[in-house]
């Protein structure tokens, strides 16, 4: 059995759907952190069968919107003094700012640096978002 | 008493007027200083306020407002060609005694030097009291309004929105047709790129018309997000590709041009451009009191033989547009 030590301060992202751990790791650019990060893949899970887990030492402020876009079933555990002090499901974000581009080539956000793409959720199942500027629907895909 | 009631229902030209749409008053203070980027920026009551004011101005006569905006300046920022909208705005401000400055071509402005929309909006705020912007990029007027300190009006952004055309259309329907709740409104032609359609259909859905009929080729149907939005308002909708089949039940027929400038492929435009041509034969199947509207300019979609039909009111619609813009700017500037 492989052993990974627990962290005393930081965040544990649990219940990540198998295969999404690497996507979250990559999109959040966790490799660039100056703190220890552990990515566990294909971990046996009573609930999911297999799951991925990410442990980030010393960091508590991460982009939950991006995690929610990739895998809303992820659980965030905030660790302080070796104890879980807060635990919640990420869920799919209602609003998203600057994380992906509007799919409408005529949208001002694709040509003007002042206009940061800003979206509101219109269809959670299909991860579809309406652009605040042009109102066209963009389907989030990695 | 009967005479009083009749006067309340008939306008200057003997046209039927809807009391609930035309005569309802709300505080003008709500509109003062407010930008109009999408019709959704105004509440139903505020839209009614503009329609009421425009109709009152039409009833009173255009010469009565020559000093209303004396000393006020309208900036017209047109980043793509426009004749009708720009001239309508300029006429509206000049008729109220104000002045107009601006450009009608991005190549003659600082835009050609690479100035951002945000910077232009900031600077124009020091020059003018109200501004109208037309831009090929969808959402550009919204971006401008975020950086401006004066009321901004969207004069059309790509295939997205054209709210003052919506106000024009509301004034026209109110003046020539009456109670919205009784109207079957049909949109025919380019429902995909037609921004006038987008603005009007979502607004009429908020105001609860009787039914929508959407007539277009399959390639030019209403965008999904708009279809969903209208559906959520609970107004019944019928989708078809055949104008002749549905025209007998229509009260307001809104014809649109197939928009060549929105196509990425010329071949697609050529294939679709003459899909719907409203002619005298098709009009025979329509109700005697149906009205035909068009945001203009038309190309082939309405035959010239229709122009003399009293149901064709698309030129009177342009007249309503001047009053709609006068009312809007007067309320935004707080002079009424």
GROMACS .gro file of C-alpha atoms in nm:
model
  478
    1UNK     CA    1   0.000   0.000   0.000
    2UNK     CA    2   0.137   0.338  -0.104
    3UNK     CA    3   0.159   0.590   0.183
    4UNK     CA    4   0.114   0.966   0.141
    5UNK     CA    5   0.146   1.173   0.455
    6UNK     CA    6  -0.136   1.406   0.556
    7UNK     CA    7  -0.086   1.783   0.544
    8UNK     CA    8  -0.114   2.010   0.848
    9UNK     CA    9  -0.203   2.334   0.661
   10UNK     CA   10  -0.355   2.372   0.317
   11UNK     CA   11  -0.620   2.221   0.095
   12UNK     CA   12  -0.720   1.869  -0.002
   13UNK     CA   13  -0.931   1.832  -0.314
   14UNK     CA   14  -1.115   1.504  -0.272
   15UNK     CA   15  -1.370   1.302  -0.472
   16UNK     CA   16  -1.228   1.418  -0.803
   17UNK     CA   17  -1.369   1.203  -1.082
   18UNK     CA   18  -1.107   0.958  -1.202
   19UNK     CA   19  -0.905   1.123  -1.479
   20UNK     CA   20  -0.993   1.482  -1.386
   21UNK     CA   21  -0.714   1.518  -1.130
   22UNK     CA   22  -0.451   1.575  -1.396
   23UNK     CA   23  -0.677   1.828  -1.574
   24UNK     CA   24  -0.723   2.029  -1.254
   25UNK     CA   25  -0.350   2.002  -1.177
   26UNK     CA   26  -0.270   2.132  -1.523
   27UNK     CA   27  -0.535   2.409  -1.549
   28UNK     CA   28  -0.447   2.551  -1.205
   29UNK     CA   29  -0.079   2.530  -1.298
   30UNK     CA   30  -0.004   2.364  -0.964
   31UNK     CA   31   0.340   2.254  -1.082
   32UNK     CA   32   0.447   2.620  -1.062
   33UNK     CA   33   0.373   2.647  -0.688
   34UNK     CA   34   0.658   2.685  -0.441
   35UNK     CA   35   0.479   2.451  -0.198
   36UNK     CA   36   0.448   2.073  -0.188
   37UNK     CA   37   0.166   1.940  -0.408
   38UNK     CA   38   0.058   1.578  -0.434
   39UNK     CA   39  -0.158   1.439  -0.714
   40UNK     CA   40  -0.302   1.096  -0.639
   41UNK     CA   41  -0.472   0.914  -0.925
   42UNK     CA   42  -0.692   0.605  -0.938
   43UNK     CA   43  -0.730   0.590  -0.558
   44UNK     CA   44  -0.983   0.323  -0.445
   45UNK     CA   45  -1.306   0.490  -0.327
   46UNK     CA   46  -1.609   0.340  -0.156
   47UNK     CA   47  -1.828   0.608  -0.316
   48UNK     CA   48  -1.681   0.638  -0.666
   49UNK     CA   49  -1.494   0.313  -0.719
   50UNK     CA   50  -1.185   0.510  -0.820
   51UNK     CA   51  -1.108   0.876  -0.762
   52UNK     CA   52  -0.830   1.132  -0.782
   53UNK     CA   53  -0.706   1.347  -0.492
   54UNK     CA   54  -0.490   1.660  -0.485
   55UNK     CA   55  -0.318   1.781  -0.170
   56UNK     CA   56  -0.171   2.131  -0.164
   57UNK     CA   57   0.045   2.230   0.132
   58UNK     CA   58   0.019   2.584   0.280
   59UNK     CA   59  -0.221   2.722   0.015
   60UNK     CA   60  -0.588   2.789   0.096
   61UNK     CA   61  -0.681   3.033  -0.177
   62UNK     CA   62  -0.733   2.857  -0.508
   63UNK     CA   63  -0.957   2.916  -0.812
   64UNK     CA   64  -1.270   2.724  -0.719
   65UNK     CA   65  -1.450   2.839  -1.036
   66UNK     CA   66  -1.200   2.658  -1.255
   67UNK     CA   67  -1.226   2.341  -1.042
   68UNK     CA   68  -1.606   2.363  -1.059
   69UNK     CA   69  -1.593   2.391  -1.436
   70UNK     CA   70  -1.376   2.081  -1.468
   71UNK     CA   71  -1.534   1.868  -1.198
   72UNK     CA   72  -1.817   2.013  -0.986
   73UNK     CA   73  -1.833   1.697  -0.772
   74UNK     CA   74  -1.494   1.778  -0.619
   75UNK     CA   75  -1.490   1.824  -0.239
   76UNK     CA   76  -1.268   2.096  -0.093
   77UNK     CA   77  -1.127   2.027   0.253
   78UNK     CA   78  -0.953   2.321   0.420
   79UNK     CA   79  -0.693   2.199   0.669
   80UNK     CA   80  -0.560   2.394   0.965
   81UNK     CA   81  -0.348   2.247   1.247
   82UNK     CA   82  -0.389   1.903   1.094
   83UNK     CA   83  -0.770   1.925   1.124
   84UNK     CA   84  -1.039   1.973   0.858
   85UNK     CA   85  -1.192   2.307   0.952
   86UNK     CA   86  -1.415   2.347   0.644
   87UNK     CA   87  -1.549   2.105   0.387
   88UNK     CA   88  -1.775   2.170   0.088
   89UNK     CA   89  -1.862   2.055  -0.262
   90UNK     CA   90  -1.732   2.291  -0.527
   91UNK     CA   91  -2.039   2.279  -0.753
   92UNK     CA   92  -2.061   2.434  -1.097
   93UNK     CA   93  -1.995   2.810  -1.085
   94UNK     CA   94  -2.290   3.043  -1.154
   95UNK     CA   95  -2.060   3.310  -1.294
   96UNK     CA   96  -1.719   3.276  -1.457
   97UNK     CA   97  -1.479   3.559  -1.533
   98UNK     CA   98  -1.184   3.536  -1.767
   99UNK     CA   99  -1.143   3.157  -1.758
  100UNK     CA  100  -1.238   3.084  -2.117
  101UNK     CA  101  -1.312   3.271  -2.438
  102UNK     CA  102  -1.649   3.354  -2.588
  103UNK     CA  103  -1.718   3.127  -2.885
  104UNK     CA  104  -1.875   3.414  -3.082
  105UNK     CA  105  -1.608   3.552  -3.319
  106UNK     CA  106  -1.801   3.880  -3.341
  107UNK     CA  107  -1.796   3.933  -2.963
  108UNK     CA  108  -1.606   4.238  -2.840
  109UNK     CA  109  -1.426   4.022  -2.580
  110UNK     CA  110  -1.236   3.854  -2.862
  111UNK     CA  111  -1.089   4.180  -2.989
  112UNK     CA  112  -1.070   4.433  -2.704
  113UNK     CA  113  -0.840   4.384  -2.406
  114UNK     CA  114  -1.063   4.601  -2.184
  115UNK     CA  115  -1.350   4.354  -2.225
  116UNK     CA  116  -1.277   4.056  -2.002
  117UNK     CA  117  -1.496   3.757  -2.092
  118UNK     CA  118  -1.762   3.728  -1.825
  119UNK     CA  119  -2.026   3.457  -1.828
  120UNK     CA  120  -2.335   3.342  -1.639
  121UNK     CA  121  -2.450   2.983  -1.624
  122UNK     CA  122  -2.752   2.897  -1.841
  123UNK     CA  123  -2.732   2.516  -1.860
  124UNK     CA  124  -2.546   2.333  -1.584
  125UNK     CA  125  -2.578   1.986  -1.739
  126UNK     CA  126  -2.409   2.092  -2.062
  127UNK     CA  127  -2.183   2.351  -1.894
  128UNK     CA  128  -2.325   2.627  -2.114
  129UNK     CA  129  -2.263   2.989  -2.029
  130UNK     CA  130  -2.408   3.313  -2.171
  131UNK     CA  131  -2.161   3.592  -2.245
  132UNK     CA  132  -2.229   3.914  -2.056
  133UNK     CA  133  -2.139   4.121  -2.361
  134UNK     CA  134  -2.285   3.944  -2.666
  135UNK     CA  135  -2.518   3.698  -2.483
  136UNK     CA  136  -2.416   3.411  -2.711
  137UNK     CA  137  -2.393   3.073  -2.544
  138UNK     CA  138  -2.051   2.914  -2.504
  139UNK     CA  139  -2.012   2.552  -2.402
  140UNK     CA  140  -1.713   2.505  -2.175
  141UNK     CA  141  -1.477   2.236  -2.299
  142UNK     CA  142  -1.128   2.162  -2.181
  143UNK     CA  143  -6.906   6.013  -2.215
  144UNK     CA  144  -6.900   5.795  -2.524
  145UNK     CA  145  -6.720   6.070  -2.713
  146UNK     CA  146  -6.455   6.099  -2.441
  147UNK     CA  147  -6.394   5.723  -2.455
  148UNK     CA  148  -6.361   5.729  -2.832
  149UNK     CA  149  -6.109   6.014  -2.814
  150UNK     CA  150  -5.907   5.811  -2.569
  151UNK     CA  151  -5.884   5.527  -2.816
  152UNK     CA  152  -5.821   5.712  -3.140
  153UNK     CA  153  -5.510   5.913  -3.222
  154UNK     CA  154  -5.453   6.210  -3.450
  155UNK     CA  155  -5.467   6.009  -3.769
  156UNK     CA  156  -5.766   5.805  -3.666
  157UNK     CA  157  -5.542   5.519  -3.562
  158UNK     CA  158  -5.623   5.288  -3.277
  159UNK     CA  159  -5.416   5.355  -2.967
  160UNK     CA  160  -5.365   5.125  -2.674
  161UNK     CA  161  -5.438   5.304  -2.348
  162UNK     CA  162  -5.239   5.055  -2.138
  163UNK     CA  163  -4.926   5.096  -2.349
  164UNK     CA  164  -4.955   5.459  -2.447
  165UNK     CA  165  -5.105   5.631  -2.153
  166UNK     CA  166  -4.935   5.470  -1.856
  167UNK     CA  167  -4.707   5.713  -1.672
  168UNK     CA  168  -4.407   5.629  -1.458
  169UNK     CA  169  -4.154   5.862  -1.306
  170UNK     CA  170  -3.921   6.004  -1.569
  171UNK     CA  171  -3.652   6.024  -1.300
  172UNK     CA  172  -3.585   5.653  -1.342
  173UNK     CA  173  -3.467   5.703  -1.701
  174UNK     CA  174  -3.262   6.017  -1.636
  175UNK     CA  175  -2.891   5.945  -1.683
  176UNK     CA  176  -2.955   5.581  -1.773
  177UNK     CA  177  -2.783   5.407  -2.065
  178UNK     CA  178  -2.980   5.193  -2.308
  179UNK     CA  179  -2.767   4.907  -2.432
  180UNK     CA  180  -3.033   4.638  -2.439
  181UNK     CA  181  -3.411   4.676  -2.403
  182UNK     CA  182  -3.366   4.475  -2.082
  183UNK     CA  183  -3.193   4.775  -1.928
  184UNK     CA  184  -3.534   4.941  -1.904
  185UNK     CA  185  -3.823   4.801  -1.705
  186UNK     CA  186  -4.154   4.745  -1.884
  187UNK     CA  187  -4.279   5.063  -1.715
  188UNK     CA  188  -3.981   5.262  -1.839
  189UNK     CA  189  -4.032   5.133  -2.193
  190UNK     CA  190  -4.395   5.235  -2.165
  191UNK     CA  191  -4.282   5.578  -2.047
  192UNK     CA  192  -4.076   5.626  -2.365
  193UNK     CA  193  -4.362   5.500  -2.584
  194UNK     CA  194  -4.610   5.729  -2.409
  195UNK     CA  195  -4.382   6.030  -2.440
  196UNK     CA  196  -4.314   5.959  -2.809
  197UNK     CA  197  -4.683   5.928  -2.886
  198UNK     CA  198  -4.760   6.248  -2.699
  199UNK     CA  199  -4.490   6.423  -2.901
  200UNK     CA  200  -4.647   6.289  -3.222
  201UNK     CA  201  -4.988   6.409  -3.111
  202UNK     CA  202  -4.856   6.754  -3.020
  203UNK     CA  203  -4.646   6.802  -3.334
  204UNK     CA  204  -4.273   6.817  -3.393
  205UNK     CA  205  -4.252   7.197  -3.390
  206UNK     CA  206  -4.347   7.215  -3.024
  207UNK     CA  207  -4.013   7.083  -2.896
  208UNK     CA  208  -3.761   7.317  -3.064
  209UNK     CA  209  -3.608   7.437  -2.737
  210UNK     CA  210  -3.631   7.120  -2.532
  211UNK     CA  211  -3.262   7.023  -2.566
  212UNK     CA  212  -3.113   7.367  -2.625
  213UNK     CA  213  -2.747   7.358  -2.519
  214UNK     CA  214  -2.734   6.977  -2.516
  215UNK     CA  215  -2.495   6.780  -2.739
  216UNK     CA  216  -2.542   6.434  -2.889
  217UNK     CA  217  -2.227   6.241  -2.990
  218UNK     CA  218  -2.279   5.994  -3.275
  219UNK     CA  219  -2.009   5.727  -3.275
  220UNK     CA  220  -2.069   5.512  -3.581
  221UNK     CA  221  -1.798   5.253  -3.635
  222UNK     CA  222  -1.980   5.098  -3.929
  223UNK     CA  223  -2.198   5.249  -4.202
  224UNK     CA  224  -2.547   5.364  -4.114
  225UNK     CA  225  -2.776   5.607  -4.284
  226UNK     CA  226  -3.115   5.562  -4.128
  227UNK     CA  227  -3.026   5.523  -3.761
  228UNK     CA  228  -2.764   5.798  -3.760
  229UNK     CA  229  -2.985   6.047  -3.943
  230UNK     CA  230  -3.281   5.958  -3.725
  231UNK     CA  231  -3.077   6.032  -3.411
  232UNK     CA  232  -2.939   6.353  -3.558
  233UNK     CA  233  -3.286   6.466  -3.667
  234UNK     CA  234  -3.426   6.386  -3.324
  235UNK     CA  235  -3.164   6.597  -3.144
  236UNK     CA  236  -3.177   6.884  -3.395
  237UNK     CA  237  -3.559   6.893  -3.376
  238UNK     CA  238  -3.525   6.943  -3.001
  239UNK     CA  239  -3.282   7.234  -3.045
  240UNK     CA  240  -2.965   7.044  -2.948
  241UNK     CA  241  -2.640   6.997  -3.139
  242UNK     CA  242  -2.470   6.693  -3.286
  243UNK     CA  243  -2.104   6.592  -3.321
  244UNK     CA  244  -1.935   6.265  -3.407
  245UNK     CA  245  -1.819   6.041  -3.689
  246UNK     CA  246  -1.985   5.806  -3.932
  247UNK     CA  247  -1.683   5.602  -4.027
  248UNK     CA  248  -1.419   5.450  -3.799
  249UNK     CA  249  -1.149   5.538  -4.053
  250UNK     CA  250  -1.199   5.910  -3.988
  251UNK     CA  251  -1.169   5.884  -3.610
  252UNK     CA  252  -0.894   5.805  -3.359
  253UNK     CA  253  -1.001   5.443  -3.386
  254UNK     CA  254  -0.790   5.423  -3.701
  255UNK     CA  255  -0.492   5.508  -3.474
  256UNK     CA  256  -0.582   5.218  -3.247
  257UNK     CA  257  -0.774   5.399  -2.970
  258UNK     CA  258  -0.972   5.160  -2.752
  259UNK     CA  259  -1.349   5.177  -2.709
  260UNK     CA  260  -1.302   5.248  -2.339
  261UNK     CA  261  -1.077   5.547  -2.401
  262UNK     CA  262  -1.312   5.689  -2.665
  263UNK     CA  263  -1.604   5.656  -2.422
  264UNK     CA  264  -1.413   5.834  -2.145
  265UNK     CA  265  -1.314   6.125  -2.369
  266UNK     CA  266  -1.655   6.165  -2.534
  267UNK     CA  267  -1.808   6.194  -2.187
  268UNK     CA  268  -1.635   6.533  -2.156
  269UNK     CA  269  -1.759   6.653  -2.494
  270UNK     CA  270  -2.125   6.552  -2.506
  271UNK     CA  271  -2.432   6.501  -2.287
  272UNK     CA  272  -2.552   6.180  -2.447
  273UNK     CA  273  -2.394   5.941  -2.700
  274UNK     CA  274  -2.509   5.681  -2.948
  275UNK     CA  275  -2.273   5.409  -3.067
  276UNK     CA  276  -2.297   5.165  -3.355
  277UNK     CA  277  -2.024   4.904  -3.368
  278UNK     CA  278  -1.967   4.580  -3.563
  279UNK     CA  279  -1.844   4.401  -3.249
  280UNK     CA  280  -2.121   4.259  -3.033
  281UNK     CA  281  -2.111   4.401  -2.682
  282UNK     CA  282  -1.901   4.705  -2.778
  283UNK     CA  283  -2.162   4.965  -2.666
  284UNK     CA  284  -2.192   4.784  -2.334
  285UNK     CA  285  -1.817   4.810  -2.289
  286UNK     CA  286  -1.833   5.181  -2.375
  287UNK     CA  287  -2.113   5.243  -2.126
  288UNK     CA  288  -1.903   5.084  -1.851
  289UNK     CA  289  -1.637   5.354  -1.897
  290UNK     CA  290  -1.858   5.652  -1.989
  291UNK     CA  291  -2.004   5.903  -1.745
  292UNK     CA  292  -2.290   6.011  -1.976
  293UNK     CA  293  -2.586   5.801  -2.095
  294UNK     CA  294  -2.486   5.573  -2.383
  295UNK     CA  295  -2.729   5.438  -2.639
  296UNK     CA  296  -2.666   5.124  -2.841
  297UNK     CA  297  -2.729   5.214  -3.204
  298UNK     CA  298  -2.674   4.854  -3.313
  299UNK     CA  299  -2.390   4.612  -3.228
  300UNK     CA  300  -2.325   4.344  -3.490
  301UNK     CA  301  -2.608   4.094  -3.500
  302UNK     CA  302  -2.683   4.145  -3.133
  303UNK     CA  303  -2.909   4.431  -3.023
  304UNK     CA  304  -3.072   4.743  -3.163
  305UNK     CA  305  -3.281   4.879  -2.875
  306UNK     CA  306  -3.390   5.209  -3.031
  307UNK     CA  307  -3.530   5.018  -3.326
  308UNK     CA  308  -3.725   4.825  -3.064
  309UNK     CA  309  -3.856   5.149  -2.918
  310UNK     CA  310  -3.948   5.257  -3.271
  311UNK     CA  311  -4.132   4.930  -3.325
  312UNK     CA  312  -4.315   4.957  -2.992
  313UNK     CA  313  -4.427   5.310  -3.073
  314UNK     CA  314  -4.543   5.192  -3.416
  315UNK     CA  315  -4.737   4.890  -3.290
  316UNK     CA  316  -4.897   5.098  -3.015
  317UNK     CA  317  -4.998   5.368  -3.260
  318UNK     CA  318  -5.122   5.151  -3.545
  319UNK     CA  319  -5.235   4.832  -3.382
  320UNK     CA  320  -5.314   4.868  -3.014
  321UNK     CA  321  -5.334   4.614  -2.736
  322UNK     CA  322  -5.024   4.392  -2.740
  323UNK     CA  323  -5.199   4.109  -2.561
  324UNK     CA  324  -5.424   4.061  -2.865
  325UNK     CA  325  -5.148   4.048  -3.127
  326UNK     CA  326  -5.005   3.752  -3.313
  327UNK     CA  327  -4.663   3.883  -3.413
  328UNK     CA  328  -4.475   3.711  -3.695
  329UNK     CA  329  -4.105   3.761  -3.770
  330UNK     CA  330  -4.002   3.665  -4.121
  331UNK     CA  331  -3.658   3.634  -4.283
  332UNK     CA  332  -3.322   3.645  -4.111
  333UNK     CA  333  -3.393   3.563  -3.749
  334UNK     CA  334  -3.037   3.451  -3.680
  335UNK     CA  335  -2.844   3.771  -3.754
  336UNK     CA  336  -3.134   4.020  -3.748
  337UNK     CA  337  -3.059   4.229  -3.440
  338UNK     CA  338  -3.385   4.422  -3.471
  339UNK     CA  339  -3.566   4.091  -3.437
  340UNK     CA  340  -3.358   3.991  -3.135
  341UNK     CA  341  -3.429   4.312  -2.949
  342UNK     CA  342  -3.798   4.325  -3.036
  343UNK     CA  343  -3.888   3.964  -2.969
  344UNK     CA  344  -3.740   3.957  -2.620
  345UNK     CA  345  -3.911   4.285  -2.536
  346UNK     CA  346  -4.250   4.177  -2.671
  347UNK     CA  347  -4.210   3.855  -2.472
  348UNK     CA  348  -4.168   4.063  -2.155
  349UNK     CA  349  -4.479   4.261  -2.251
  350UNK     CA  350  -4.673   3.939  -2.317
  351UNK     CA  351  -4.808   3.933  -2.671
  352UNK     CA  352  -5.062   3.670  -2.771
  353UNK     CA  353  -4.832   3.456  -2.987
  354UNK     CA  354  -4.509   3.459  -3.189
  355UNK     CA  355  -4.473   3.303  -3.533
  356UNK     CA  356  -4.111   3.256  -3.644
  357UNK     CA  357  -4.067   3.222  -4.021
  358UNK     CA  358  -3.716   3.160  -4.151
  359UNK     CA  359  -3.499   2.919  -4.349
  360UNK     CA  360  -3.353   2.649  -4.126
  361UNK     CA  361  -3.010   2.811  -4.152
  362UNK     CA  362  -3.138   3.143  -4.017
  363UNK     CA  363  -3.352   3.045  -3.719
  364UNK     CA  364  -3.359   3.239  -3.393
  365UNK     CA  365  -3.043   3.179  -3.181
  366UNK     CA  366  -3.095   2.909  -2.918
  367UNK     CA  367  -3.038   3.137  -2.620
  368UNK     CA  368  -3.309   3.375  -2.741
  369UNK     CA  369  -3.550   3.095  -2.821
  370UNK     CA  370  -3.508   2.962  -2.467
  371UNK     CA  371  -3.552   3.307  -2.319
  372UNK     CA  372  -3.877   3.373  -2.506
  373UNK     CA  373  -4.000   3.023  -2.427
  374UNK     CA  374  -3.938   3.087  -2.056
  375UNK     CA  375  -4.167   3.393  -2.071
  376UNK     CA  376  -4.453   3.163  -2.163
  377UNK     CA  377  -4.555   3.324  -2.492
  378UNK     CA  378  -4.670   3.054  -2.741
  379UNK     CA  379  -4.439   3.017  -3.040
  380UNK     CA  380  -4.483   2.858  -3.379
  381UNK     CA  381  -4.179   2.788  -3.595
  382UNK     CA  382  -4.218   2.743  -3.970
  383UNK     CA  383  -4.037   2.788  -4.301
  384UNK     CA  384  -4.355   2.880  -4.495
  385UNK     CA  385  -4.495   3.235  -4.487
  386UNK     CA  386  -4.810   3.158  -4.690
  387UNK     CA  387  -4.924   2.891  -4.446
  388UNK     CA  388  -4.930   3.118  -4.142
  389UNK     CA  389  -5.006   3.465  -4.279
  390UNK     CA  390  -5.388   3.439  -4.230
  391UNK     CA  391  -5.353   3.438  -3.849
  392UNK     CA  392  -5.093   3.717  -3.825
  393UNK     CA  393  -5.170   4.065  -3.686
  394UNK     CA  394  -4.823   4.217  -3.711
  395UNK     CA  395  -4.588   4.091  -3.984
  396UNK     CA  396  -4.230   4.199  -3.923
  397UNK     CA  397  -4.026   4.144  -4.239
  398UNK     CA  398  -3.645   4.150  -4.228
  399UNK     CA  399  -3.361   4.169  -4.476
  400UNK     CA  400  -3.127   3.874  -4.518
  401UNK     CA  401  -2.810   4.040  -4.395
  402UNK     CA  402  -2.533   3.997  -4.647
  403UNK     CA  403  -2.272   4.162  -4.420
  404UNK     CA  404  -2.319   3.897  -4.147
  405UNK     CA  405  -2.243   3.600  -4.373
  406UNK     CA  406  -1.894   3.452  -4.376
  407UNK     CA  407  -1.975   3.278  -4.704
  408UNK     CA  408  -2.114   3.466  -5.009
  409UNK     CA  409  -2.254   3.145  -5.159
  410UNK     CA  410  -2.476   3.093  -4.854
  411UNK     CA  411  -2.607   3.448  -4.885
  412UNK     CA  412  -2.687   3.407  -5.255
  413UNK     CA  413  -2.874   3.084  -5.184
  414UNK     CA  414  -3.089   3.235  -4.906
  415UNK     CA  415  -3.137   3.601  -5.003
  416UNK     CA  416  -3.467   3.566  -5.189
  417UNK     CA  417  -3.627   3.300  -4.969
  418UNK     CA  418  -3.916   3.528  -4.871
  419UNK     CA  419  -4.065   3.797  -5.092
  420UNK     CA  420  -4.386   3.954  -4.969
  421UNK     CA  421  -4.601   4.041  -5.272
  422UNK     CA  422  -4.964   4.127  -5.347
  423UNK     CA  423  -5.058   3.761  -5.392
  424UNK     CA  424  -4.935   3.669  -5.045
  425UNK     CA  425  -5.104   3.976  -4.896
  426UNK     CA  426  -5.440   3.849  -5.028
  427UNK     CA  427  -5.426   3.577  -4.762
  428UNK     CA  428  -5.360   3.823  -4.478
  429UNK     CA  429  -5.607   3.992  -4.243
  430UNK     CA  430  -5.748   4.323  -4.359
  431UNK     CA  431  -5.607   4.499  -4.053
  432UNK     CA  432  -5.270   4.326  -4.041
  433UNK     CA  433  -4.975   4.566  -4.046
  434UNK     CA  434  -4.648   4.506  -4.231
  435UNK     CA  435  -4.339   4.640  -4.059
  436UNK     CA  436  -3.975   4.646  -4.171
  437UNK     CA  437  -3.675   4.809  -4.001
  438UNK     CA  438  -3.547   4.919  -4.346
  439UNK     CA  439  -3.350   4.925  -4.566
  440UNK     CA  440  -3.531   4.658  -4.766
  441UNK     CA  441  -3.374   4.474  -5.055
  442UNK     CA  442  -3.602   4.218  -5.222
  443UNK     CA  443  -3.812   4.094  -4.933
  444UNK     CA  444  -4.105   4.333  -4.989
  445UNK     CA  445  -4.222   4.392  -5.347
  446UNK     CA  446  -4.271   4.760  -5.439
  447UNK     CA  447  -4.633   4.682  -5.529
  448UNK     CA  448  -4.704   4.649  -5.156
  449UNK     CA  449  -4.605   5.009  -5.078
  450UNK     CA  450  -4.951   5.149  -5.159
  451UNK     CA  451  -5.132   4.888  -4.950
  452UNK     CA  452  -5.260   5.068  -4.635
  453UNK     CA  453  -5.134   4.775  -4.431
  454UNK     CA  454  -4.776   4.860  -4.527
  455UNK     CA  455  -4.659   5.100  -4.257
  456UNK     CA  456  -4.281   5.064  -4.281
  457UNK     CA  457  -4.228   5.424  -4.389
  458UNK     CA  458  -4.450   5.554  -4.109
  459UNK     CA  459  -4.236   5.336  -3.885
  460UNK     CA  460  -3.938   5.559  -3.971
  461UNK     CA  461  -4.139   5.861  -3.860
  462UNK     CA  462  -4.217   5.686  -3.530
  463UNK     CA  463  -3.842   5.624  -3.495
  464UNK     CA  464  -3.762   5.994  -3.481
  465UNK     CA  465  -4.018   6.048  -3.204
  466UNK     CA  466  -3.901   5.738  -3.015
  467UNK     CA  467  -3.544   5.874  -3.016
  468UNK     CA  468  -3.659   6.225  -2.921
  469UNK     CA  469  -3.851   6.083  -2.627
  470UNK     CA  470  -3.564   5.859  -2.519
  471UNK     CA  471  -3.299   6.132  -2.524
  472UNK     CA  472  -3.529   6.389  -2.362
  473UNK     CA  473  -3.596   6.147  -2.076
  474UNK     CA  474  -3.230   6.044  -2.044
  475UNK     CA  475  -3.128   6.410  -2.029
  476UNK     CA  476  -3.400   6.486  -1.777
  477UNK     CA  477  -3.554   6.768  -1.980
  478UNK     CA  478  -3.906   6.620  -1.975
   0.00000   0.00000   0.00000
